[in-house]
mmCIF file of C-alpha atoms in Angstrom:
data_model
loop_
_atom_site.group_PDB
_atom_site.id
_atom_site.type_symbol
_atom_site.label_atom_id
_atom_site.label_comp_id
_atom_site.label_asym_id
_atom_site.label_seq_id
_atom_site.Cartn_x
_atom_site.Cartn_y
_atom_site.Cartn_z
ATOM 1 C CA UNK M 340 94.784 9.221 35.102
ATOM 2 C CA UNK M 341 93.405 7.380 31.758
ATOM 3 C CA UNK M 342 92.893 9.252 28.848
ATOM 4 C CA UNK M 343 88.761 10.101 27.683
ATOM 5 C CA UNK M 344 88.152 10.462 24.354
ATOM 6 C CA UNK M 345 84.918 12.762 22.898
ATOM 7 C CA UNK M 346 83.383 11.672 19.611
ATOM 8 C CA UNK M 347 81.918 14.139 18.140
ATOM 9 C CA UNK M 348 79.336 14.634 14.878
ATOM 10 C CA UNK M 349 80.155 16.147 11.324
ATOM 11 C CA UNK M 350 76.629 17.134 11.057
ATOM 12 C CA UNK M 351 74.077 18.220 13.141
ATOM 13 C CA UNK M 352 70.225 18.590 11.110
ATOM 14 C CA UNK M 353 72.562 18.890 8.071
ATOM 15 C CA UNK M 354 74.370 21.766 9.519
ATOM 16 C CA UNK M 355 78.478 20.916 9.854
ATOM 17 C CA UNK M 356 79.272 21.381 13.221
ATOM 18 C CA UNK M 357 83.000 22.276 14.633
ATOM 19 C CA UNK M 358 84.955 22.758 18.157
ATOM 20 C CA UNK M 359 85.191 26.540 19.111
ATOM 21 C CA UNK M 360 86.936 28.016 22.538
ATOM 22 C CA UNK M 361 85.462 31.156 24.520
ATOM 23 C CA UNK M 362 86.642 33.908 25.771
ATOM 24 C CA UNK M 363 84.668 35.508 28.446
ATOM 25 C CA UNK M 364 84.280 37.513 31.578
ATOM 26 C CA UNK M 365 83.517 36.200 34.966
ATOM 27 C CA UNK M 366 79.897 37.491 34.303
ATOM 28 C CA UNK M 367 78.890 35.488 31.620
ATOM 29 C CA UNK M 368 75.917 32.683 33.320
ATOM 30 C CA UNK M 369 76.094 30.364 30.739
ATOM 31 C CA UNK M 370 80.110 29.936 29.393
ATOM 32 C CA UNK M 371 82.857 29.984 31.140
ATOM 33 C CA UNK M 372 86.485 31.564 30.040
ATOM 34 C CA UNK M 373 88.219 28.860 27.614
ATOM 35 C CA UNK M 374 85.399 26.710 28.121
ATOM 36 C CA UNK M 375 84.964 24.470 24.710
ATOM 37 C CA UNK M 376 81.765 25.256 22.547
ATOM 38 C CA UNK M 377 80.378 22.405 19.829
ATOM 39 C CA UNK M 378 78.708 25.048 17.191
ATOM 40 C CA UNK M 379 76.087 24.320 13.852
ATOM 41 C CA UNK M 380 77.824 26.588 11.356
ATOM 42 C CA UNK M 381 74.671 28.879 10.145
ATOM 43 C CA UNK M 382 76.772 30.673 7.365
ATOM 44 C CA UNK M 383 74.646 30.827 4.381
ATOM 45 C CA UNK M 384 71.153 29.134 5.926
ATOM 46 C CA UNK M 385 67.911 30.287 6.639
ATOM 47 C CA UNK M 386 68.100 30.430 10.403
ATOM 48 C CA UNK M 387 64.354 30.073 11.163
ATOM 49 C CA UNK M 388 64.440 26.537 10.366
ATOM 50 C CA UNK M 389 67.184 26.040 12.715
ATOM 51 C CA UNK M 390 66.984 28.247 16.028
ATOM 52 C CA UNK M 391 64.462 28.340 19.388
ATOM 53 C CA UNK M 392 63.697 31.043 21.786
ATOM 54 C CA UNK M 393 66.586 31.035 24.543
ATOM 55 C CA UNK M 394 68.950 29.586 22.287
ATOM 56 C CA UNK M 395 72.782 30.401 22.543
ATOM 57 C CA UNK M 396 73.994 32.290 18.868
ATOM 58 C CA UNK M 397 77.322 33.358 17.499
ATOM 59 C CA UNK M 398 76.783 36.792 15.785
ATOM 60 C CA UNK M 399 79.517 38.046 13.500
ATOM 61 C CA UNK M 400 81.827 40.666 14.657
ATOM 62 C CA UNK M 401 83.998 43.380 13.437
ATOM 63 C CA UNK M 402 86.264 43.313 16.535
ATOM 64 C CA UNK M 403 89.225 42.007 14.803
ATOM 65 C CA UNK M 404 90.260 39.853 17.592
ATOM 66 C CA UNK M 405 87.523 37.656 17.952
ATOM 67 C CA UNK M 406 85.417 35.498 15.086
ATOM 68 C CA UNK M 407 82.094 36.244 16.532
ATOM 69 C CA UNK M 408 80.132 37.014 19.994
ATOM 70 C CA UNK M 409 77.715 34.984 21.853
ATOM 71 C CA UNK M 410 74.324 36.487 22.763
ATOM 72 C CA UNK M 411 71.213 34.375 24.262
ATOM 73 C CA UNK M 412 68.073 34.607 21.442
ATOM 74 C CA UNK M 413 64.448 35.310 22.182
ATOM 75 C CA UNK M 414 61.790 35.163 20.115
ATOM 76 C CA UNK M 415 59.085 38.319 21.385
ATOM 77 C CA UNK M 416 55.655 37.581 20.086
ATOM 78 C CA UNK M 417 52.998 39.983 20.442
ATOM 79 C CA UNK M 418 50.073 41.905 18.883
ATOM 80 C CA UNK M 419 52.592 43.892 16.891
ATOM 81 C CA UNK M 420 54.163 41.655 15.478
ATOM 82 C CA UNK M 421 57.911 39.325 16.091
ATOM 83 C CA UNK M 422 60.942 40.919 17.420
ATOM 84 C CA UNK M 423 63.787 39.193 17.888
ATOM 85 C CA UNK M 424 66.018 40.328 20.697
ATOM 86 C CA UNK M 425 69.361 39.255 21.814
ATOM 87 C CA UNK M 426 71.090 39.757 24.560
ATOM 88 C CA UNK M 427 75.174 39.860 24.993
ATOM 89 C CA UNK M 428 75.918 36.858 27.845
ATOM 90 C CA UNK M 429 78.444 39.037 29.102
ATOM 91 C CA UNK M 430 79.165 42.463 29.185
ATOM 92 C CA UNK M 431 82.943 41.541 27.375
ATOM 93 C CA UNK M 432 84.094 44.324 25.112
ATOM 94 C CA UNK M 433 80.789 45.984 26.065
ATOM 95 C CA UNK M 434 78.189 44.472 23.970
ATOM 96 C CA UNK M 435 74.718 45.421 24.508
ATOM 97 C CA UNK M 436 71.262 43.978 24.320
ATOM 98 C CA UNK M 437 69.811 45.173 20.580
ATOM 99 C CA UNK M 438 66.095 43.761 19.004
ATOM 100 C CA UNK M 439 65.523 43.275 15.282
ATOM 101 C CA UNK M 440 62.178 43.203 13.138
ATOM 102 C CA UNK M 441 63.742 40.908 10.739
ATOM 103 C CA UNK M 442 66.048 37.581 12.109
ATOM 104 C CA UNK M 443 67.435 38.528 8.060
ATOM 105 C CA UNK M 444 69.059 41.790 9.620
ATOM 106 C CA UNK M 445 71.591 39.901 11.775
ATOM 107 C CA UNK M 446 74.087 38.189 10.991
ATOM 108 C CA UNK M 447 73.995 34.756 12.764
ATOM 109 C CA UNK M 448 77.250 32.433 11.930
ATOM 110 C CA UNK M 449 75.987 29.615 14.521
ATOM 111 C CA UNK M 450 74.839 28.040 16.825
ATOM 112 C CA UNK M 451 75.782 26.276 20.353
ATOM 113 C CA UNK M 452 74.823 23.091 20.657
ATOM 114 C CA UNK M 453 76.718 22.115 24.004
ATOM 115 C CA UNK M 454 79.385 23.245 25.983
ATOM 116 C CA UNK M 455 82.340 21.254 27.645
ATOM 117 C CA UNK M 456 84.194 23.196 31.035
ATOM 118 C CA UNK M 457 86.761 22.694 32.210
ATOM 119 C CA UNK M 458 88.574 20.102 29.870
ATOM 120 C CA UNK M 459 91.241 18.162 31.084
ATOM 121 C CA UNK M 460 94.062 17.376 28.807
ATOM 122 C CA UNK M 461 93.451 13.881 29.386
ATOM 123 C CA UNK M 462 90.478 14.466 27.481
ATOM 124 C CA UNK M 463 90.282 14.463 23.164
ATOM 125 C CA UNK M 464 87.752 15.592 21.015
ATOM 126 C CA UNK M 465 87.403 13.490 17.517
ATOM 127 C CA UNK M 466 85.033 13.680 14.379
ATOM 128 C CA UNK M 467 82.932 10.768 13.993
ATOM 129 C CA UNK M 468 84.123 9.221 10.737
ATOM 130 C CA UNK M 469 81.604 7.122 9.192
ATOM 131 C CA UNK M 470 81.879 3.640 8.129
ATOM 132 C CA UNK M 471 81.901 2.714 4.269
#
């Protein structure tokens, strides 16, 4: 079997990107268990400029085992006013759906951009490196 090699951005709308692995339950619709995640780091940036309704978002933790959790955003627009809501993709460590007036009162670390499953170890991820 020939080796595939993946070349992958530094920078995605400005944002540095990096290779993340998940760990998930066999309910989760969208990632698979040890499937590989490419993520905009959102540490330190105003979010609005950079997420949609239905997008997939790493929230910061404090389960010491794990760096963050994914939940699937949406964007609730009404009379009212905006609430954003986000929903755990999996019910893993029993996370639950929660809704926030302000996106500033979460703490969002990223973003997925794509997801790879089941990688074959024939198969290498690499950072673009740009030409001088």
């Amino acid at each position: 079997m020939e080796s595939v090699d993946i070349t992958l951005p530094n920078h995605w709308k400005g944002l540095s990107v990096y290779l993340s692995s998940i760990t998930t339950m066999s309910d989760n619709d969208s990632l698979n268990n040890e499937d590989i995640i490419l993520v905009a780091s959102l540490i330190n940036q105003n979010v609005r400029y950079f997420i949609n309704d239905q997008d997939i978002l790493l929230l910061k933790t404090k389960d010491k085992e794990f760096d963050a959790h994914a939940f699937k955003y949406n964007k609730v627009v009404d009379e009212d006013g905006t609430i954003h809501k986000f929903t755990p993709l999996s019910k893993f460590l029993g996370k639950k759906t929660f809704e926030a007036t302000s996106i500033n009162d979460v703490s969002i670390i990223g973003k997925v951009l794509c997801s790879f499953k089941g990688i074959s170890e024939e198969i290498k991820f690499k950072q673009f490196s740009e030409e001088k």
